[in-house]
Amino acid sequence: MKHALLIDLDGVLYQGAKVIPGALEAIRWIQNQSIPHLFITNTTSRPRRKIVEKLSGFGFDISEQSILTPPIAACEWLSENVTGETALFIPSSTREDFNSIPILKQGKISVVAVVLGDIGEEWTFSELNRAFTFLMEEPKPKLVALGMTRYWQTAKGLQLDVGPFVKALEYAASCEAVVLGKPSAQFFNAALRILHCEPSQAVMIGDDILGDVQGAQHAGIKGVLVRTGKFRSSDIDSGIHPDAIIDSIAGLPAWLDQN
């Protein structure tokens, strides 16, 4: 079997409103070569449908079924592991991806799970404290994190992601989050199940030395780091050793041919 590819989106295919040079050609090459692949992203700021629309606007021909997001993985996990209503701390635009599970009704104070995604500047003390209050109820709800990314690259610079807020709630409520996004092995394993492949057959391509590369390696998957997106030269000295470093995804076809 050829390598199965797990490919990050933001910082790998595009950054902000611009396509990474050579990304369109690289993805077309992968598709033309019929290489099994799945796009996996920690993006929770928009539903999967909107991610496809954004990619289409850049010129990519990528279907919803080719993308795994934390909300999709979280819905599957919640359906299988809890019974009852869930409190969502996610962007309102992403709520459509949670239509398959019971959501907290207005006025209710008891939930079986608290889901945290990246809501950016909508985070306030009041919102964080509301999540904390839910988590202090008995029986204690499950804390479900839509990834543990520390920060991401925006057009304005680096911005905090969901990870720091999850850590704050874990500490305050004395609980451990179920992480359904990178770098969780559970998330990578969900991607492998979709592709019907073993970890040793897969390669992760990403710009995040922790979430993409180290997360993949901990799941038994090779990790390839690209020098685009949030990549920083200090990543090289982080103590994490990618299986390969390429300038951008444009160099992926050549790397695959050689490996």
GROMACS .gro file of C-alpha atoms in nm:
model
  259
    1MET     CA    1   0.000   0.000   0.000
    2LYS     CA    2   0.116   0.355  -0.069
    3HIS     CA    3   0.153   0.587   0.225
    4ALA     CA    4  -0.181   0.716   0.353
    5LEU     CA    5  -0.159   1.090   0.410
    6LEU     CA    6  -0.303   1.297   0.692
    7ILE     CA    7  -0.282   1.662   0.590
    8ASP     CA    8  -0.337   1.972   0.801
    9LEU     CA    9  -0.517   2.267   0.642
   10ASP     CA   10  -0.443   2.607   0.795
   11GLY     CA   11  -0.074   2.685   0.757
   12VAL     CA   12  -0.021   2.396   0.516
   13LEU     CA   13  -0.263   2.453   0.228
   14TYR     CA   14  -0.337   2.816   0.304
   15GLN     CA   15  -0.257   3.091   0.549
   16GLY     CA   16  -0.521   3.355   0.608
   17ALA     CA   17  -0.665   3.451   0.269
   18LYS     CA   18  -0.373   3.318   0.064
   19VAL     CA   19  -0.295   2.974  -0.074
   20ILE     CA   20   0.050   2.840   0.012
   21PRO     CA   21   0.244   2.847  -0.319
   22GLY     CA   22   0.240   2.502  -0.480
   23ALA     CA   23  -0.035   2.366  -0.254
   24LEU     CA   24  -0.297   2.338  -0.529
   25GLU     CA   25  -0.060   2.146  -0.752
   26ALA     CA   26   0.051   1.916  -0.468
   27ILE     CA   27  -0.306   1.822  -0.375
   28ARG     CA   28  -0.401   1.763  -0.738
   29TRP     CA   29  -0.097   1.536  -0.772
   30ILE     CA   30  -0.201   1.337  -0.462
   31GLN     CA   31  -0.555   1.302  -0.597
   32ASN     CA   32  -0.435   1.201  -0.945
   33GLN     CA   33  -0.203   0.941  -0.793
   34SER     CA   34  -0.500   0.797  -0.597
   35ILE     CA   35  -0.301   0.817  -0.274
   36PRO     CA   36  -0.533   0.760   0.025
   37HIS     CA   37  -0.557   1.084   0.217
   38LEU     CA   38  -0.762   1.271   0.475
   39PHE     CA   39  -0.747   1.635   0.574
   40ILE     CA   40  -0.746   1.665   0.951
   41THR     CA   41  -0.778   2.000   1.119
   42ASN     CA   42  -0.838   2.144   1.464
   43THR     CA   43  -1.048   2.422   1.312
   44THR     CA   44  -1.364   2.475   1.517
   45SER     CA   45  -1.441   2.829   1.403
   46ARG     CA   46  -1.657   2.710   1.113
   47PRO     CA   47  -1.858   2.396   1.030
   48ARG     CA   48  -1.715   2.137   0.793
   49ARG     CA   49  -1.948   2.260   0.519
   50LYS     CA   50  -1.792   2.607   0.537
   51ILE     CA   51  -1.440   2.464   0.538
   52VAL     CA   52  -1.519   2.295   0.206
   53GLU     CA   53  -1.654   2.625   0.070
   54LYS     CA   54  -1.337   2.807   0.175
   55LEU     CA   55  -1.116   2.544   0.014
   56SER     CA   56  -1.325   2.555  -0.302
   57GLY     CA   57  -1.276   2.931  -0.315
   58PHE     CA   58  -0.901   2.872  -0.320
   59GLY     CA   59  -0.941   2.625  -0.607
   60PHE     CA   60  -0.920   2.297  -0.414
   61ASP     CA   61  -1.159   2.013  -0.506
   62ILE     CA   62  -1.211   1.856  -0.162
   63SER     CA   63  -1.529   1.692  -0.030
   64GLU     CA   64  -1.673   1.703   0.323
   65GLN     CA   65  -1.605   1.331   0.360
   66SER     CA   66  -1.234   1.399   0.303
   67ILE     CA   67  -1.214   1.623   0.610
   68LEU     CA   68  -1.209   1.520   0.976
   69THR     CA   69  -1.271   1.795   1.229
   70PRO     CA   70  -1.292   1.782   1.609
   71PRO     CA   71  -1.671   1.849   1.610
   72ILE     CA   72  -1.730   1.547   1.385
   73ALA     CA   73  -1.511   1.327   1.606
   74ALA     CA   74  -1.670   1.470   1.922
   75CYS     CA   75  -2.025   1.394   1.809
   76GLU     CA   76  -1.929   1.034   1.744
   77TRP     CA   77  -1.764   1.005   2.087
   78LEU     CA   78  -2.054   1.171   2.272
   79SER     CA   79  -2.310   0.950   2.098
   80GLU     CA   80  -2.120   0.641   2.209
   81ASN     CA   81  -2.022   0.743   2.562
   82VAL     CA   82  -2.281   0.970   2.728
   83THR     CA   83  -2.657   1.002   2.751
   84GLY     CA   84  -2.804   1.344   2.812
   85GLU     CA   85  -2.756   1.708   2.723
   86THR     CA   86  -2.425   1.872   2.637
   87ALA     CA   87  -2.314   2.232   2.699
   88LEU     CA   88  -2.133   2.378   2.399
   89PHE     CA   89  -1.865   2.646   2.422
   90ILE     CA   90  -1.802   2.675   2.050
   91PRO     CA   91  -1.863   2.934   1.777
   92SER     CA   92  -2.232   2.960   1.693
   93SER     CA   93  -2.150   2.887   1.329
   94THR     CA   94  -2.018   2.542   1.423
   95ARG     CA   95  -2.329   2.429   1.609
   96GLU     CA   96  -2.474   2.269   1.297
   97ASP     CA   97  -2.207   1.998   1.324
   98PHE     CA   98  -2.361   1.900   1.661
   99ASN     CA   99  -2.718   1.856   1.537
  100SER     CA  100  -2.701   1.481   1.599
  101ILE     CA  101  -2.667   1.507   1.980
  102PRO     CA  102  -2.888   1.657   2.257
  103ILE     CA  103  -2.781   2.014   2.337
  104LEU     CA  104  -2.841   2.198   2.666
  105LYS     CA  105  -3.180   2.368   2.669
  106GLN     CA  106  -3.217   2.720   2.800
  107GLY     CA  107  -3.273   2.730   3.175
  108LYS     CA  108  -3.123   2.387   3.242
  109ILE     CA  109  -2.816   2.369   3.467
  110SER     CA  110  -2.728   2.000   3.452
  111VAL     CA  111  -2.528   1.848   3.166
  112VAL     CA  112  -2.342   1.525   3.097
  113ALA     CA  113  -2.064   1.691   2.897
  114VAL     CA  114  -1.899   2.028   2.840
  115VAL     CA  115  -1.748   2.079   2.494
  116LEU     CA  116  -1.478   2.342   2.448
  117GLY     CA  117  -1.372   2.477   2.109
  118ASP     CA  118  -1.191   2.788   1.993
  119ILE     CA  119  -1.422   3.086   2.038
  120GLY     CA  120  -1.145   3.343   2.016
  121GLU     CA  121  -1.237   3.687   2.147
  122GLU     CA  122  -1.575   3.560   2.268
  123TRP     CA  123  -1.395   3.414   2.569
  124THR     CA  124  -1.476   3.619   2.877
  125PHE     CA  125  -1.440   3.552   3.247
  126SER     CA  126  -1.816   3.496   3.258
  127GLU     CA  127  -1.806   3.228   2.985
  128LEU     CA  128  -1.506   3.049   3.133
  129ASN     CA  129  -1.665   3.055   3.477
  130ARG     CA  130  -1.992   2.917   3.336
  131ALA     CA  131  -1.804   2.620   3.195
  132PHE     CA  132  -1.628   2.576   3.529
  133THR     CA  133  -1.962   2.582   3.715
  134PHE     CA  134  -2.099   2.302   3.497
  135LEU     CA  135  -1.787   2.095   3.563
  136MET     CA  136  -1.826   2.130   3.940
  137GLU     CA  137  -2.170   1.966   3.939
  138GLU     CA  138  -2.217   1.610   4.066
  139PRO     CA  139  -2.202   1.373   3.894
  140LYS     CA  140  -1.915   1.548   3.720
  141PRO     CA  141  -1.973   1.600   3.345
  142LYS     CA  142  -1.711   1.500   3.089
  143LEU     CA  143  -1.491   1.781   2.964
  144VAL     CA  144  -1.445   1.736   2.589
  145ALA     CA  145  -1.175   1.944   2.421
  146LEU     CA  146  -1.188   2.006   2.048
  147GLY     CA  147  -0.809   1.992   2.026
  148MET     CA  148  -0.526   2.114   2.247
  149THR     CA  149  -0.361   2.359   2.009
  150ARG     CA  150  -0.183   2.631   2.207
  151TYR     CA  151  -0.198   2.904   1.945
  152TRP     CA  152  -0.234   2.963   1.573
  153GLN     CA  153  -0.112   3.205   1.309
  154THR     CA  154  -0.357   3.474   1.203
  155ALA     CA  155  -0.319   3.766   0.963
  156LYS     CA  156  -0.269   3.986   1.271
  157GLY     CA  157  -0.014   3.758   1.437
  158LEU     CA  158  -0.024   3.469   1.682
  159GLN     CA  159  -0.351   3.409   1.869
  160LEU     CA  160  -0.440   3.183   2.161
  161ASP     CA  161  -0.627   2.865   2.066
  162VAL     CA  162  -0.841   2.637   2.282
  163GLY     CA  163  -0.561   2.448   2.462
  164PRO     CA  164  -0.482   2.709   2.730
  165PHE     CA  165  -0.851   2.739   2.824
  166VAL     CA  166  -0.886   2.361   2.852
  167LYS     CA  167  -0.583   2.348   3.081
  168ALA     CA  168  -0.731   2.622   3.301
  169LEU     CA  169  -1.056   2.427   3.344
  170GLU     CA  170  -0.876   2.096   3.404
  171TYR     CA  171  -0.683   2.261   3.687
  172ALA     CA  172  -0.978   2.448   3.836
  173ALA     CA  173  -1.226   2.159   3.821
  174SER     CA  174  -0.974   1.880   3.897
  175CYS     CA  175  -1.063   1.685   3.584
  176GLU     CA  176  -0.897   1.553   3.272
  177ALA     CA  177  -1.033   1.640   2.931
  178VAL     CA  178  -1.119   1.393   2.661
  179VAL     CA  179  -0.928   1.543   2.369
  180LEU     CA  180  -1.091   1.495   2.029
  181GLY     CA  181  -0.852   1.691   1.815
  182LYS     CA  182  -0.479   1.704   1.760
  183PRO     CA  183  -0.251   1.604   1.933
  184SER     CA  184  -0.476   1.335   2.082
  185ALA     CA  185  -0.397   0.979   1.972
  186GLN     CA  186  -0.772   0.920   1.985
  187PHE     CA  187  -0.821   1.177   1.708
  188PHE     CA  188  -0.540   1.034   1.494
  189ASN     CA  189  -0.682   0.684   1.542
  190ALA     CA  190  -1.023   0.806   1.423
  191ALA     CA  191  -0.853   0.931   1.107
  192LEU     CA  192  -0.678   0.596   1.056
  193ARG     CA  193  -1.009   0.412   1.089
  194ILE     CA  194  -1.158   0.626   0.812
  195LEU     CA  195  -0.861   0.545   0.587
  196HIS     CA  196  -0.856   0.176   0.691
  197CYS     CA  197  -0.483   0.182   0.750
  198GLU     CA  198  -0.230   0.106   1.021
  199PRO     CA  199  -0.023   0.380   1.188
  200SER     CA  200   0.294   0.252   1.021
  201GLN     CA  201   0.134   0.313   0.681
  202ALA     CA  202   0.046   0.678   0.747
  203VAL     CA  203   0.226   1.012   0.729
  204MET     CA  204   0.108   1.338   0.890
  205ILE     CA  205   0.198   1.666   0.719
  206GLY     CA  206   0.164   1.977   0.932
  207ASP     CA  207   0.308   2.308   1.049
  208ASP     CA  208   0.268   2.246   1.424
  209ILE     CA  209   0.566   2.070   1.581
  210LEU     CA  210   0.355   1.963   1.880
  211GLY     CA  211   0.001   1.911   1.753
  212ASP     CA  212   0.087   1.769   1.413
  213VAL     CA  213   0.432   1.611   1.433
  214GLN     CA  214   0.468   1.497   1.794
  215GLY     CA  215   0.098   1.407   1.817
  216ALA     CA  216   0.128   1.187   1.508
  217GLN     CA  217   0.449   1.025   1.627
  218HIS     CA  218   0.294   0.939   1.963
  219ALA     CA  219   0.022   0.757   1.767
  220GLY     CA  220   0.284   0.563   1.568
  221ILE     CA  221   0.251   0.781   1.256
  222LYS     CA  222   0.540   0.950   1.074
  223GLY     CA  223   0.539   1.328   1.111
  224VAL     CA  224   0.654   1.565   0.837
  225LEU     CA  225   0.698   1.931   0.931
  226VAL     CA  226   0.650   2.211   0.677
  227ARG     CA  227   0.826   2.546   0.707
  228THR     CA  228   0.503   2.742   0.653
  229GLY     CA  229   0.218   2.863   0.875
  230LYS     CA  230   0.309   2.870   1.243
  231PHE     CA  231   0.650   2.709   1.187
  232ARG     CA  232   0.929   2.884   1.374
  233SER     CA  233   1.303   2.818   1.342
  234SER     CA  234   1.305   2.740   1.715
  235ASP     CA  235   1.094   2.430   1.637
  236ILE     CA  236   1.413   2.265   1.509
  237ASP     CA  237   1.566   2.285   1.858
  238SER     CA  238   1.250   2.183   2.043
  239GLY     CA  239   1.369   1.829   2.115
  240ILE     CA  240   1.099   1.689   1.885
  241HIS     CA  241   1.242   1.521   1.578
  242PRO     CA  242   1.021   1.520   1.266
  243ASP     CA  243   1.068   1.229   1.029
  244ALA     CA  244   1.127   1.491   0.762
  245ILE     CA  245   1.122   1.869   0.720
  246ILE     CA  246   1.019   2.019   0.386
  247ASP     CA  247   0.993   2.383   0.285
  248SER     CA  248   0.622   2.354   0.207
  249ILE     CA  249   0.362   2.106   0.089
  250ALA     CA  250   0.481   2.186  -0.263
  251GLY     CA  251   0.776   1.958  -0.187
  252LEU     CA  252   0.560   1.667  -0.073
  253PRO     CA  253   0.531   1.486  -0.411
  254ALA     CA  254   0.911   1.476  -0.445
  255TRP     CA  255   0.951   1.356  -0.086
  256LEU     CA  256   0.694   1.081  -0.140
  257ASP     CA  257   0.869   0.970  -0.460
  258GLN     CA  258   1.193   0.935  -0.266
  259ASN     CA  259   1.037   0.757   0.031
   0.00000   0.00000   0.00000
